C-alpha positions as protocol buffer text, in pm:
chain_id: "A"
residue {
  index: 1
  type: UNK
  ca { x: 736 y: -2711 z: -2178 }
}
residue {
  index: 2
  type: UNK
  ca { x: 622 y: -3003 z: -2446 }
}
residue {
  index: 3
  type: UNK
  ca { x: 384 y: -3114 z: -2181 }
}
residue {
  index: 4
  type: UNK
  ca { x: 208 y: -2796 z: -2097 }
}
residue {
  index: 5
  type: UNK
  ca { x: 190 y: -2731 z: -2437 }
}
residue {
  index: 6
  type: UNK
  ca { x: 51 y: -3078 z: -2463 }
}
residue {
  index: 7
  type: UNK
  ca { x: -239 y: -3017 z: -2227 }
}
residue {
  index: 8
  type: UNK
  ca { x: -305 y: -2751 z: -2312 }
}
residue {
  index: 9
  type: UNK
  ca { x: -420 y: -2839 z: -2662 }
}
residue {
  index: 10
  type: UNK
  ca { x: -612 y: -3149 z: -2478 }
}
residue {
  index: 11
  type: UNK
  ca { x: -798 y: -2888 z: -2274 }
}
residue {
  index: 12
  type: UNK
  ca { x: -918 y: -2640 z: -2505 }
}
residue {
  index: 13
  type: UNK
  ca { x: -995 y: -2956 z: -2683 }
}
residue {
  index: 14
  type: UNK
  ca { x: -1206 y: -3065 z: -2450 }
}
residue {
  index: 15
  type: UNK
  ca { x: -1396 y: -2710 z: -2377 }
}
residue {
  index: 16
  type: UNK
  ca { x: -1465 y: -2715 z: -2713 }
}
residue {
  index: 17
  type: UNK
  ca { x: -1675 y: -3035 z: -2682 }
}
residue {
  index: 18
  type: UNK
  ca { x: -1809 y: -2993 z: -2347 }
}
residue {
  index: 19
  type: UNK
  ca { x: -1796 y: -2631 z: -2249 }
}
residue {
  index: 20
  type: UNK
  ca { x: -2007 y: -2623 z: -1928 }
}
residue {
  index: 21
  type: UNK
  ca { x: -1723 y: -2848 z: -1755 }
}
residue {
  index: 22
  type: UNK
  ca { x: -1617 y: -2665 z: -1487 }
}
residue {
  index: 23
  type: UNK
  ca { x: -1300 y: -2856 z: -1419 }
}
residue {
  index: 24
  type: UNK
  ca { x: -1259 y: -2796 z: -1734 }
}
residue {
  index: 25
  type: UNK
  ca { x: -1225 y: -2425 z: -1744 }
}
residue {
  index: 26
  type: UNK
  ca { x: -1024 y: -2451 z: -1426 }
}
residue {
  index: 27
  type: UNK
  ca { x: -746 y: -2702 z: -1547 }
}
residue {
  index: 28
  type: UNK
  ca { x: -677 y: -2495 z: -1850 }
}
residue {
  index: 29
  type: UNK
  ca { x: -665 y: -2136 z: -1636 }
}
residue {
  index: 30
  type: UNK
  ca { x: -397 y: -2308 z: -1434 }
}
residue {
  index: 31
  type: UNK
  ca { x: -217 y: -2434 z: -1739 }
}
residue {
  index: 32
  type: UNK
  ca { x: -197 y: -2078 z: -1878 }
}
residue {
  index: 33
  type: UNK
  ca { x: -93 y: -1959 z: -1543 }
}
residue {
  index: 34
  type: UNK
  ca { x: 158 y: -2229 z: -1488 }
}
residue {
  index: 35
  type: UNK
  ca { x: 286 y: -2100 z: -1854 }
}
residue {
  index: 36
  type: UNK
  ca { x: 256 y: -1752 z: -1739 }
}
residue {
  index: 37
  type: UNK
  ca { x: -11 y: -1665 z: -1956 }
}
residue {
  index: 38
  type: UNK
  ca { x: -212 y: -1428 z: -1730 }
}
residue {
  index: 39
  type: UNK
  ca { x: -442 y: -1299 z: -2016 }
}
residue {
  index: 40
  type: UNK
  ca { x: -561 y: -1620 z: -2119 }
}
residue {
  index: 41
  type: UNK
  ca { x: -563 y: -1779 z: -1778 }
}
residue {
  index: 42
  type: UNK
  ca { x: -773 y: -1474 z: -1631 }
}
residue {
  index: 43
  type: UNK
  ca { x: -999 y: -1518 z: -2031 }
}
residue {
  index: 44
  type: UNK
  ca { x: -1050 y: -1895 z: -1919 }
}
residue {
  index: 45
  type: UNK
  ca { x: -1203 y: -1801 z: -1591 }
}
residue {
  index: 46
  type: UNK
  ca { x: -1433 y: -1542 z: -1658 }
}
residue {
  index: 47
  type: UNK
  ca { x: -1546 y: -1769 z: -1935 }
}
residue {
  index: 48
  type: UNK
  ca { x: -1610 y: -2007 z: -1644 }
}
residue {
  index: 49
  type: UNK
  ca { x: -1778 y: -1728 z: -1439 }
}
residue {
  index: 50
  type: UNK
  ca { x: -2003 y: -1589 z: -1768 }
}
residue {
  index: 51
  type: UNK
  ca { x: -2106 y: -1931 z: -1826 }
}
residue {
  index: 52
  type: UNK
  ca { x: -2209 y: -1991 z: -1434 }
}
residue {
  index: 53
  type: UNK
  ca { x: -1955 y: -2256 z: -1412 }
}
residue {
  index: 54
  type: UNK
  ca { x: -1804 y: -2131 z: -1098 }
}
residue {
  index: 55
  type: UNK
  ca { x: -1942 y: -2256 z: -753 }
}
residue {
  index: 56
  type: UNK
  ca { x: -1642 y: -2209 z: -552 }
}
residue {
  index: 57
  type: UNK
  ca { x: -1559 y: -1904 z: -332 }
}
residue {
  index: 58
  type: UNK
  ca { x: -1178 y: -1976 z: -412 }
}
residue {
  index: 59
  type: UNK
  ca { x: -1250 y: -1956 z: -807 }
}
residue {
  index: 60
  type: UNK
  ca { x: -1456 y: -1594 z: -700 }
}
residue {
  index: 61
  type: UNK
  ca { x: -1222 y: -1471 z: -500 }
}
residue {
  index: 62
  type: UNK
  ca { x: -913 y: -1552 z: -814 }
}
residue {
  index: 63
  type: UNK
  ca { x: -1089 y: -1384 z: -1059 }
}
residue {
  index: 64
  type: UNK
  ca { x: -1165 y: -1091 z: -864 }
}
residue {
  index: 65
  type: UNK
  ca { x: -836 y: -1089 z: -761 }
}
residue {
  index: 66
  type: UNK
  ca { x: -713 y: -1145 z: -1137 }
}
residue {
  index: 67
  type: UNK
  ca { x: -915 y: -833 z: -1237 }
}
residue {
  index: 68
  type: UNK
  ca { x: -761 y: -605 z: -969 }
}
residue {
  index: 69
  type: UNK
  ca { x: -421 y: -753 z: -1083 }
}
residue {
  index: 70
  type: UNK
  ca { x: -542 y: -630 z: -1448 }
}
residue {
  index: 71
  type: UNK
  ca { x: -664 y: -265 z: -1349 }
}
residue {
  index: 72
  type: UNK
  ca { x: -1032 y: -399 z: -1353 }
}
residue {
  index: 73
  type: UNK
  ca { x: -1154 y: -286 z: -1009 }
}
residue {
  index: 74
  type: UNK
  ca { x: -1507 y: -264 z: -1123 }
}
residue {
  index: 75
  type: UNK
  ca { x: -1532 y: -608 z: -1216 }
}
residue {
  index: 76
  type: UNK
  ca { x: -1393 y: -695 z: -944 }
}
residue {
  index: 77
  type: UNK
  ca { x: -1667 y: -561 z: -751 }
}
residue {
  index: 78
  type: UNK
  ca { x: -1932 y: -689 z: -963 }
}
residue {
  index: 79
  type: UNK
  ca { x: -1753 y: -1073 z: -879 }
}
residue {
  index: 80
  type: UNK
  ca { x: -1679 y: -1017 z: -543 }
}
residue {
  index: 81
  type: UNK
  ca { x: -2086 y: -865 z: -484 }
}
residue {
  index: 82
  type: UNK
  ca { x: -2224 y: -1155 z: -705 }
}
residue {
  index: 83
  type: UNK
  ca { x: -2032 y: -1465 z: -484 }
}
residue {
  index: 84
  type: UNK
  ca { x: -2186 y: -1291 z: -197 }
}
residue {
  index: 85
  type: UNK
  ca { x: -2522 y: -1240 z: -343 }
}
residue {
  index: 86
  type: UNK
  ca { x: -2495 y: -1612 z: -433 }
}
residue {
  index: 87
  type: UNK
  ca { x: -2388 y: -1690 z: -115 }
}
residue {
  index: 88
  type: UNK
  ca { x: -2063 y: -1834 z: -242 }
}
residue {
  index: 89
  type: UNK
  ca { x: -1840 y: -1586 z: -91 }
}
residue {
  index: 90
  type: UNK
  ca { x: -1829 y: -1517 z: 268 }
}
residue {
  index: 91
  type: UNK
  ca { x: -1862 y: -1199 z: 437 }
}
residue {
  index: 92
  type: UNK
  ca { x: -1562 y: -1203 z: 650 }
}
residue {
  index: 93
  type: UNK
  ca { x: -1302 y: -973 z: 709 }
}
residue {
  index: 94
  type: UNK
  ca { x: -1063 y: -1062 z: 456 }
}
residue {
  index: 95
  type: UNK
  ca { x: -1331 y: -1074 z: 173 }
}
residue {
  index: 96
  type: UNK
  ca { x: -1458 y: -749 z: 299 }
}
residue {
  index: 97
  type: UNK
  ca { x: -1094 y: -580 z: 271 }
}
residue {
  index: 98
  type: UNK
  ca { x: -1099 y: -736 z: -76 }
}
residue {
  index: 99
  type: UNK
  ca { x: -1402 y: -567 z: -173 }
}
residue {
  index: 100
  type: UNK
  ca { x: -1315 y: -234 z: 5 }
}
residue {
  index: 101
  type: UNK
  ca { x: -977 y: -189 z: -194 }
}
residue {
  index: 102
  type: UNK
  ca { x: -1162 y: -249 z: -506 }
}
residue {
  index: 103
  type: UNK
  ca { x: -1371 y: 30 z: -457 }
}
residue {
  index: 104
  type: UNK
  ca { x: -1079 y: 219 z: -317 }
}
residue {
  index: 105
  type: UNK
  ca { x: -877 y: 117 z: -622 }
}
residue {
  index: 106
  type: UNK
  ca { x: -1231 y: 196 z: -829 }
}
residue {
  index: 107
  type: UNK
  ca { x: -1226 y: 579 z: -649 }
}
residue {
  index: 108
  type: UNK
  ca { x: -1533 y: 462 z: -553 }
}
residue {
  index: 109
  type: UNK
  ca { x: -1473 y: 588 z: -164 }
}
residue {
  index: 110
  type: UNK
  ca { x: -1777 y: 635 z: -19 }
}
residue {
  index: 111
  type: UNK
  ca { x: -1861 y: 221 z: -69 }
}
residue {
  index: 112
  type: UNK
  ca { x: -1490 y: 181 z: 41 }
}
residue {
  index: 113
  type: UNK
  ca { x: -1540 y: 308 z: 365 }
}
residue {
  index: 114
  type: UNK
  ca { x: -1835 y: 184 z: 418 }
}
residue {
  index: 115
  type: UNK
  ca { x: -1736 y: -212 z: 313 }
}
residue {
  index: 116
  type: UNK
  ca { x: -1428 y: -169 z: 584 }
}
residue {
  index: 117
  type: UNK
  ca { x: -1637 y: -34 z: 865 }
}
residue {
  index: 118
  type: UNK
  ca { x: -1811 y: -337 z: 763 }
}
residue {
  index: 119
  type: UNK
  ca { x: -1481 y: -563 z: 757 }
}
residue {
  index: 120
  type: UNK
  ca { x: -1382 y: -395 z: 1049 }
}
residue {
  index: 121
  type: UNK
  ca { x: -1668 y: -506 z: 1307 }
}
residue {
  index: 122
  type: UNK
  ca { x: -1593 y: -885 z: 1177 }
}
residue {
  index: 123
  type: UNK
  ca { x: -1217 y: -775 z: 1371 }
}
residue {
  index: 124
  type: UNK
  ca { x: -1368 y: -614 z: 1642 }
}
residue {
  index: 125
  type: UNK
  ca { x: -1600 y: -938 z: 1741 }
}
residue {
  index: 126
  type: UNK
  ca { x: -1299 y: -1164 z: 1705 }
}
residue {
  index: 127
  type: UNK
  ca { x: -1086 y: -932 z: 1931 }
}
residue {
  index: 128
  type: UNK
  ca { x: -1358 y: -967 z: 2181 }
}
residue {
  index: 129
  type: UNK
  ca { x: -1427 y: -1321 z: 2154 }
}
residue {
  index: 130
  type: UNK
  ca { x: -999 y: -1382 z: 2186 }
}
residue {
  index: 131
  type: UNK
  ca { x: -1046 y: -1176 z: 2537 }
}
């Protein structure tokens, strides 16, 4: 526990002095994690996302993810619509479900149905092309 303590000091440390590190902001989200922090992990990255430090559809897809987790549906909408926007996330099935039950979980069930129609033609093409 020293050591994750440890770290983490050297990591906020070092977002102090160079905040627009990404690998920064994702070392010391999985050290609050790891110490089953999930506040302060899911604080660290949407301080990465806010300051556009995020370029990976992985780091997207957590956060949304994270907000869900936290009873944040519409933000995780507005992360999930922005990696797409930005072309970092994928429109695929899976990231399409994703979105869906965040409108679902947002009431928001018009947009719901109408992301998994979406997600649901992705399945329908790979059913074909597996035939």
């Amino acid at each position: 526990m020293k050591n994750l303590e440890d770290a983490e000091d050297l990591g906020t440390r070092l977002l102090y002095l160079e905040p627009n590190k990404k690998k920064y902001w994702n070392q010391v989200s999985a050290l609050y994690f790891a110490k089953e922090f999930e506040l302060d992990s899911l604080a660290a990255l949407e301080l990465g996302y806010e300051n556009n430090t995020l370029d990976k559809e992985a780091d997207y897809l957590l956060l949304a993810k994270y907000y869900l987790y936290q009873k944040s549906p519409l933000k995780s909408i507005m992360v999930i619509n922005d990696g797409i926007k930005k072309k970092i996330i994928k429109e695929n099935e899976e990231n399409l479900k994703l979105l869906s039950s965040s409108y679902f979980y947002s009431r928001d069930l018009e947009n719901g149905i109408k992301i998994l129609v979406k997600a649901e033609k992705f399945l329908m093409i790979r059913i074909y092309l597996l035939d």
